[in-house]
Amino acid sequence: MKDKLLELHKDWSEMPLKQDLDYIYHYTSPIGLDGIFVNHQLWANDIYRQNDKTEGVYILNMLKNNIDELCNVEKVRKVILKQIEELRPKLVDGFYNHEKYRTFIISFSTKPDELSLWNYYTKDKNSVGYNVQFNVNTLVTNLATRKIKNEDGHIQQYLDKLDCKHGEVIYDERKQLDILKKVINRFIEITEVWNDEWAYLLVDKIIWIGTFFKSPYFRHEYEYRLVFSTYTDKSKLELDEVPIEIDGKLKNHIEIYFDSAAIGDVRCSPTNSRDNIKYPRKYMTRHYPNFKSVVESEVPFRII
């Protein structure tokens, strides 16, 4: 029975990730733009070390606040609520279950010219931002990260293909609750032994799929996410490590390498400087064959 629970824990079939897009857009600063083009990298940031402190906690609050609607079995409600209270501090502290695995995300938007997103990078008259257009299919099918292999005391680094979960973030609370109910019902149906281990696997899975749930207050971001789960369990020696430590200290990101053909055009934020619009053109080289133009934002520029 435990094997069936573990398989259910890893199953994402209840999660309707919307992926039917050709292009997504990564908003960034001039420094971020340089890093993308010079290093051929995107940074995936630890989901619990970002400026949005509701990550992870949001899904637990939704689960707790709607537990009566989501489950009509009293014993099940009790063990779920117990797990919520045990896991919540680990989310608030910044790293959830980091001795076993960590979760990293790269954020994009489905909107190519969104004022609310430009505002993150243009807070004064001298600020400027950019967004980089990515072809979704080319991007997600050619991702890699740097790994470390220890062979007879010799440390080797190499690039290795990396998979991710990806899709549009879900902001609709009704859709979120419907998904949670499906997950809980499948866990209830698989066994009648609703103990702490059962509840841990259930709530842990809900936290994982919750990486694609956000509060409706953020719907103006139209976010599309790439989500990476990196195992760090040192007892599993057959797993090569992803370098997420520097001098024994945990990094807040991992470097993700991509196929340069995934990049399309670049768009500049509202600006009163032609130099800002020209700036990305230096990267129009054979290394980025589909980067053909720098587009100016259609949002009118104004100084606040």
Short mmCIF file of C-alpha atoms in Angstrom, two decimals:
data_model
loop_
_atom_site.label_atom_id
_atom_site.label_comp_id
_atom_site.label_asym_id
_atom_site.label_seq_id
_atom_site.Cartn_x
_atom_site.Cartn_y
_atom_site.Cartn_z
CA MET A 1 0.00 0.00 0.00
CA LYS A 2 2.86 2.38 0.74
CA ASP A 3 4.14 1.94 -2.82
CA LYS A 4 0.72 2.96 -4.16
CA LEU A 5 0.73 6.03 -1.92
CA LEU A 6 4.19 7.02 -3.13
CA GLU A 7 3.08 6.65 -6.75
CA LEU A 8 0.02 8.79 -6.05
CA HIS A 9 2.24 11.33 -4.31
CA LYS A 10 4.25 11.75 -7.56
CA ASP A 11 1.22 11.74 -9.89
CA TRP A 12 0.26 15.11 -11.41
CA SER A 13 -2.78 13.90 -13.39
CA GLU A 14 -5.18 16.01 -11.29
CA MET A 15 -3.25 19.18 -12.21
CA PRO A 16 -4.56 20.76 -15.46
CA LEU A 17 -1.46 22.74 -16.44
CA LYS A 18 -2.29 25.03 -19.35
CA GLN A 19 0.60 24.95 -21.83
CA ASP A 20 -1.01 25.80 -25.20
CA LEU A 21 1.11 28.89 -25.89
CA ASP A 22 3.78 29.59 -28.46
CA TYR A 23 5.56 32.37 -26.56
CA ILE A 24 6.13 33.55 -23.01
CA TYR A 25 7.95 36.65 -21.76
CA HIS A 26 10.59 37.06 -19.08
CA TYR A 27 10.62 40.58 -17.59
CA THR A 28 13.98 41.67 -16.23
CA SER A 29 16.39 44.52 -15.53
CA PRO A 30 19.33 45.55 -17.76
CA ILE A 31 21.63 43.48 -15.52
CA GLY A 32 19.31 40.49 -15.84
CA LEU A 33 19.21 40.95 -19.61
CA ASP A 34 23.01 40.88 -19.76
CA GLY A 35 23.13 37.72 -17.68
CA ILE A 36 20.68 35.93 -19.96
CA PHE A 37 22.53 36.77 -23.18
CA VAL A 38 26.13 36.63 -21.97
CA ASN A 39 25.88 33.50 -19.84
CA HIS A 40 23.14 31.69 -21.80
CA GLN A 41 21.42 31.21 -18.45
CA LEU A 42 18.18 31.80 -16.64
CA TRP A 43 18.20 31.71 -12.86
CA ALA A 44 15.69 29.47 -11.13
CA ASN A 45 15.09 30.91 -7.68
CA ASP A 46 14.24 29.00 -4.52
CA ILE A 47 10.48 29.33 -4.24
CA TYR A 48 10.65 29.97 -0.49
CA ARG A 49 13.39 32.61 -0.63
CA GLN A 50 11.59 35.22 -2.71
CA ASN A 51 9.90 38.52 -1.96
CA ASP A 52 6.47 36.86 -2.05
CA LYS A 53 6.17 35.42 1.45
CA THR A 54 2.82 33.79 0.66
CA GLU A 55 4.51 31.08 -1.46
CA GLY A 56 3.57 27.71 0.00
CA VAL A 57 1.69 29.28 2.89
CA TYR A 58 -1.13 30.31 0.53
CA ILE A 59 -1.97 26.73 -0.39
CA LEU A 60 -1.86 25.59 3.26
CA ASN A 61 -4.21 28.42 4.28
CA MET A 62 -6.59 27.50 1.47
CA LEU A 63 -6.50 23.85 2.56
CA LYS A 64 -7.12 24.71 6.21
CA ASN A 65 -9.80 27.34 5.63
CA ASN A 66 -11.82 25.08 3.33
CA ILE A 67 -11.23 21.73 5.01
CA ASP A 68 -14.94 21.14 5.72
CA GLU A 69 -15.84 21.61 2.05
CA LEU A 70 -12.90 19.53 0.86
CA CYS A 71 -13.42 16.55 3.16
CA ASN A 72 -16.43 15.14 5.04
CA VAL A 73 -14.53 12.48 7.01
CA GLU A 74 -13.72 13.75 10.51
CA LYS A 75 -10.68 11.51 11.05
CA VAL A 76 -9.19 12.62 7.74
CA ARG A 77 -9.76 16.30 8.55
CA LYS A 78 -7.93 15.92 11.86
CA VAL A 79 -4.78 14.28 10.44
CA ILE A 80 -4.64 16.80 7.58
CA LEU A 81 -4.93 19.76 9.96
CA LYS A 82 -2.21 18.25 12.14
CA GLN A 83 0.16 18.03 9.16
CA ILE A 84 -0.62 21.61 8.12
CA GLU A 85 0.45 22.90 11.53
CA GLU A 86 3.62 20.78 11.50
CA LEU A 87 4.68 21.81 7.99
CA ARG A 88 3.77 25.51 8.12
CA PRO A 89 6.86 26.58 10.18
CA LYS A 90 9.15 24.91 7.64
CA LEU A 91 7.66 27.09 4.92
CA VAL A 92 7.83 30.27 6.96
CA ASP A 93 11.49 29.58 7.90
CA GLY A 94 12.47 29.71 4.24
CA PHE A 95 13.43 26.20 3.12
CA TYR A 96 10.84 23.48 2.98
CA ASN A 97 12.25 19.99 3.48
CA HIS A 98 15.61 21.12 2.11
CA GLU A 99 17.37 18.07 3.50
CA LYS A 100 15.49 15.97 0.92
CA TYR A 101 14.69 18.30 -1.97
CA ARG A 102 14.25 21.94 -2.89
CA THR A 103 11.92 23.65 -5.35
CA PHE A 104 13.06 26.37 -7.75
CA ILE A 105 11.04 28.44 -10.23
CA ILE A 106 11.56 30.73 -13.21
CA SER A 107 8.75 33.22 -13.73
CA PHE A 108 7.47 34.41 -17.09
CA SER A 109 4.32 36.17 -18.21
CA THR A 110 1.92 35.38 -21.01
CA LYS A 111 1.58 39.13 -21.67
CA PRO A 112 4.22 40.84 -23.84
CA ASP A 113 3.54 44.43 -22.78
CA GLU A 114 1.99 44.61 -19.31
CA LEU A 115 2.20 47.92 -17.43
CA SER A 116 1.96 46.33 -13.97
CA LEU A 117 5.04 44.21 -14.74
CA TRP A 118 6.98 47.13 -16.23
CA ASN A 119 6.34 48.97 -12.97
CA TYR A 120 8.58 46.49 -11.15
CA TYR A 121 11.55 47.83 -13.16
CA THR A 122 10.63 51.46 -13.84
CA LYS A 123 10.11 53.03 -10.43
CA ASP A 124 11.78 56.33 -11.37
CA LYS A 125 12.50 58.32 -14.52
CA ASN A 126 15.90 56.71 -15.07
CA SER A 127 14.74 53.11 -14.68
CA VAL A 128 14.29 50.79 -17.61
CA GLY A 129 13.26 47.18 -18.00
CA TYR A 130 13.11 44.62 -20.77
CA ASN A 131 11.29 41.43 -21.52
CA VAL A 132 12.73 38.58 -23.53
CA GLN A 133 10.43 36.52 -25.72
CA PHE A 134 10.91 32.74 -25.46
CA ASN A 135 9.47 30.01 -27.62
CA VAL A 136 7.90 27.67 -25.06
CA ASN A 137 8.54 24.38 -26.83
CA THR A 138 12.16 25.15 -27.73
CA LEU A 139 12.81 26.38 -24.20
CA VAL A 140 11.37 23.52 -22.14
CA THR A 141 12.71 20.71 -24.32
CA ASN A 142 16.33 21.88 -24.17
CA LEU A 143 17.06 22.78 -20.55
CA ALA A 144 20.19 21.75 -18.71
CA THR A 145 21.92 22.39 -15.41
CA ARG A 146 25.45 21.96 -14.17
CA LYS A 147 25.97 18.81 -12.10
CA ILE A 148 28.79 17.48 -9.97
CA LYS A 149 30.04 13.89 -10.10
CA ASN A 150 32.47 12.41 -7.63
CA GLU A 151 34.43 9.50 -9.11
CA ASP A 152 37.13 8.04 -6.88
CA GLY A 153 37.70 11.39 -5.24
CA HIS A 154 37.86 13.30 -8.52
CA ILE A 155 35.21 16.01 -8.80
CA GLN A 156 33.83 16.56 -12.29
CA GLN A 157 31.31 19.15 -13.46
CA TYR A 158 29.15 18.65 -16.54
CA LEU A 159 25.90 19.86 -18.10
CA ASP A 160 22.96 17.48 -17.91
CA LYS A 161 19.45 17.66 -19.38
CA LEU A 162 16.86 18.88 -16.90
CA ASP A 163 13.10 18.37 -16.88
CA CYS A 164 10.56 20.70 -15.34
CA LYS A 165 6.87 21.11 -14.71
CA HIS A 166 5.54 24.14 -16.52
CA GLY A 167 2.31 25.98 -17.22
CA GLU A 168 0.16 28.96 -16.41
CA VAL A 169 -0.37 29.85 -12.77
CA ILE A 170 -3.94 29.29 -11.54
CA TYR A 171 -5.51 32.29 -9.78
CA ASP A 172 -9.15 31.19 -9.74
CA GLU A 173 -10.02 30.01 -6.22
CA ARG A 174 -12.84 27.77 -7.42
CA LYS A 175 -10.48 25.92 -9.78
CA GLN A 176 -7.92 25.61 -7.00
CA LEU A 177 -10.46 24.08 -4.63
CA ASP A 178 -11.71 21.65 -7.28
CA ILE A 179 -8.15 20.40 -7.82
CA LEU A 180 -7.55 20.01 -4.08
CA LYS A 181 -10.76 18.04 -3.72
CA LYS A 182 -9.73 15.61 -6.48
CA VAL A 183 -6.33 15.07 -4.84
CA ILE A 184 -7.82 14.45 -1.39
CA ASN A 185 -10.51 12.09 -2.71
CA ARG A 186 -7.92 9.97 -4.55
CA PHE A 187 -5.86 9.66 -1.37
CA ILE A 188 -8.95 8.70 0.63
CA GLU A 189 -10.01 6.08 -1.90
CA ILE A 190 -6.65 4.32 -2.07
CA THR A 191 -6.67 3.19 1.59
CA GLU A 192 -8.61 3.36 4.85
CA VAL A 193 -5.42 3.77 6.90
CA TRP A 194 -5.51 7.55 7.28
CA ASN A 195 -2.53 7.97 9.58
CA ASP A 196 0.23 10.59 9.92
CA GLU A 197 2.32 9.10 7.10
CA TRP A 198 -0.70 9.13 4.80
CA ALA A 199 -1.45 12.75 5.71
CA TYR A 200 2.18 13.80 5.26
CA LEU A 201 2.31 12.43 1.70
CA LEU A 202 -1.03 14.06 0.90
CA VAL A 203 -0.13 17.52 2.24
CA ASP A 204 3.37 17.32 0.78
CA LYS A 205 1.85 16.66 -2.65
CA ILE A 206 -0.56 19.56 -2.19
CA ILE A 207 2.37 21.86 -1.41
CA TRP A 208 4.09 20.70 -4.62
CA ILE A 209 1.10 21.32 -6.89
CA GLY A 210 0.53 24.54 -4.94
CA THR A 211 3.56 25.98 -6.70
CA PHE A 212 1.10 26.72 -9.52
CA PHE A 213 -1.49 28.34 -7.22
CA LYS A 214 -1.41 32.04 -6.37
CA SER A 215 -3.78 34.51 -4.77
CA PRO A 216 -6.25 36.18 -7.15
CA TYR A 217 -4.64 39.50 -6.15
CA PHE A 218 -1.66 38.57 -8.37
CA ARG A 219 -3.68 37.73 -11.48
CA HIS A 220 -2.47 40.91 -13.20
CA GLU A 221 0.94 39.19 -13.60
CA TYR A 222 -0.44 36.49 -15.94
CA GLU A 223 2.37 34.27 -14.70
CA TYR A 224 3.72 31.22 -16.51
CA ARG A 225 6.12 29.13 -14.41
CA LEU A 226 8.88 26.62 -14.91
CA VAL A 227 9.22 24.55 -11.74
CA PHE A 228 12.27 22.43 -10.87
CA SER A 229 12.43 19.99 -7.97
CA THR A 230 16.04 19.25 -7.08
CA TYR A 231 16.81 16.29 -4.86
CA THR A 232 19.51 16.88 -2.27
CA ASP A 233 19.26 13.68 -0.25
CA LYS A 234 22.93 12.81 0.43
CA SER A 235 22.00 9.22 1.34
CA LYS A 236 21.10 8.53 -2.31
CA LEU A 237 24.63 8.26 -3.61
CA GLU A 238 23.53 7.28 -7.10
CA LEU A 239 22.13 10.77 -7.63
CA ASP A 240 24.61 13.28 -9.01
CA GLU A 241 24.34 16.56 -7.18
CA VAL A 242 23.23 19.91 -8.52
CA PRO A 243 25.64 22.57 -7.20
CA ILE A 244 23.36 24.50 -4.87
CA GLU A 245 25.94 25.14 -2.18
CA ILE A 246 28.82 27.62 -2.03
CA ASP A 247 31.39 26.86 0.68
CA GLY A 248 28.79 24.78 2.49
CA LYS A 249 26.13 27.51 2.38
CA LEU A 250 22.88 27.09 0.49
CA LYS A 251 22.44 29.13 -2.68
CA ASN A 252 19.09 30.77 -3.39
CA HIS A 253 19.16 29.84 -7.07
CA ILE A 254 20.40 27.34 -9.63
CA GLU A 255 21.67 28.23 -13.11
CA ILE A 256 19.55 26.87 -15.95
CA TYR A 257 21.09 26.70 -19.42
CA PHE A 258 18.84 26.96 -22.48
CA ASP A 259 18.96 26.61 -26.25
CA SER A 260 19.77 30.04 -27.70
CA ALA A 261 17.26 29.40 -30.50
CA ALA A 262 14.50 29.73 -27.88
CA ILE A 263 14.99 33.52 -27.67
CA GLY A 264 12.94 35.72 -29.97
CA ASP A 265 12.55 39.47 -29.85
CA VAL A 266 13.26 41.77 -26.92
CA ARG A 267 10.86 44.50 -25.80
CA CYS A 268 11.93 47.65 -23.97
CA SER A 269 9.79 49.19 -21.25
CA PRO A 270 8.27 52.67 -21.64
CA THR A 271 11.25 55.03 -21.80
CA ASN A 272 12.22 58.51 -22.98
CA SER A 273 15.71 57.36 -24.01
CA ARG A 274 16.46 55.94 -27.46
CA ASP A 275 19.69 54.55 -26.03
CA ASN A 276 17.66 52.21 -23.81
CA ILE A 277 15.86 50.84 -26.86
CA LYS A 278 19.12 50.34 -28.75
CA TYR A 279 20.93 48.70 -25.81
CA PRO A 280 19.92 45.03 -26.43
CA ARG A 281 20.82 45.18 -30.13
CA LYS A 282 24.43 44.30 -29.35
CA TYR A 283 23.23 40.73 -28.74
CA MET A 284 21.86 40.33 -32.28
CA THR A 285 24.48 37.82 -33.36
CA ARG A 286 24.59 34.37 -34.90
CA HIS A 287 24.44 32.96 -31.36
CA TYR A 288 20.77 34.07 -31.15
CA PRO A 289 19.43 33.34 -34.65
CA ASN A 290 15.78 34.21 -33.84
CA PHE A 291 16.53 37.51 -32.11
CA LYS A 292 15.66 39.89 -34.96
CA SER A 293 14.47 43.11 -33.36
CA VAL A 294 14.06 45.24 -30.24
CA VAL A 295 10.47 46.38 -29.87
CA GLU A 296 9.43 49.50 -27.98
CA SER A 297 6.60 49.23 -25.48
CA GLU A 298 3.26 50.60 -26.66
CA VAL A 299 2.49 51.80 -23.14
CA PRO A 300 2.82 55.63 -23.08
CA PHE A 301 5.83 56.88 -21.14
CA ARG A 302 5.21 59.21 -18.24
CA ILE A 303 7.20 60.48 -15.28
CA ILE A 304 5.41 60.11 -11.95
#
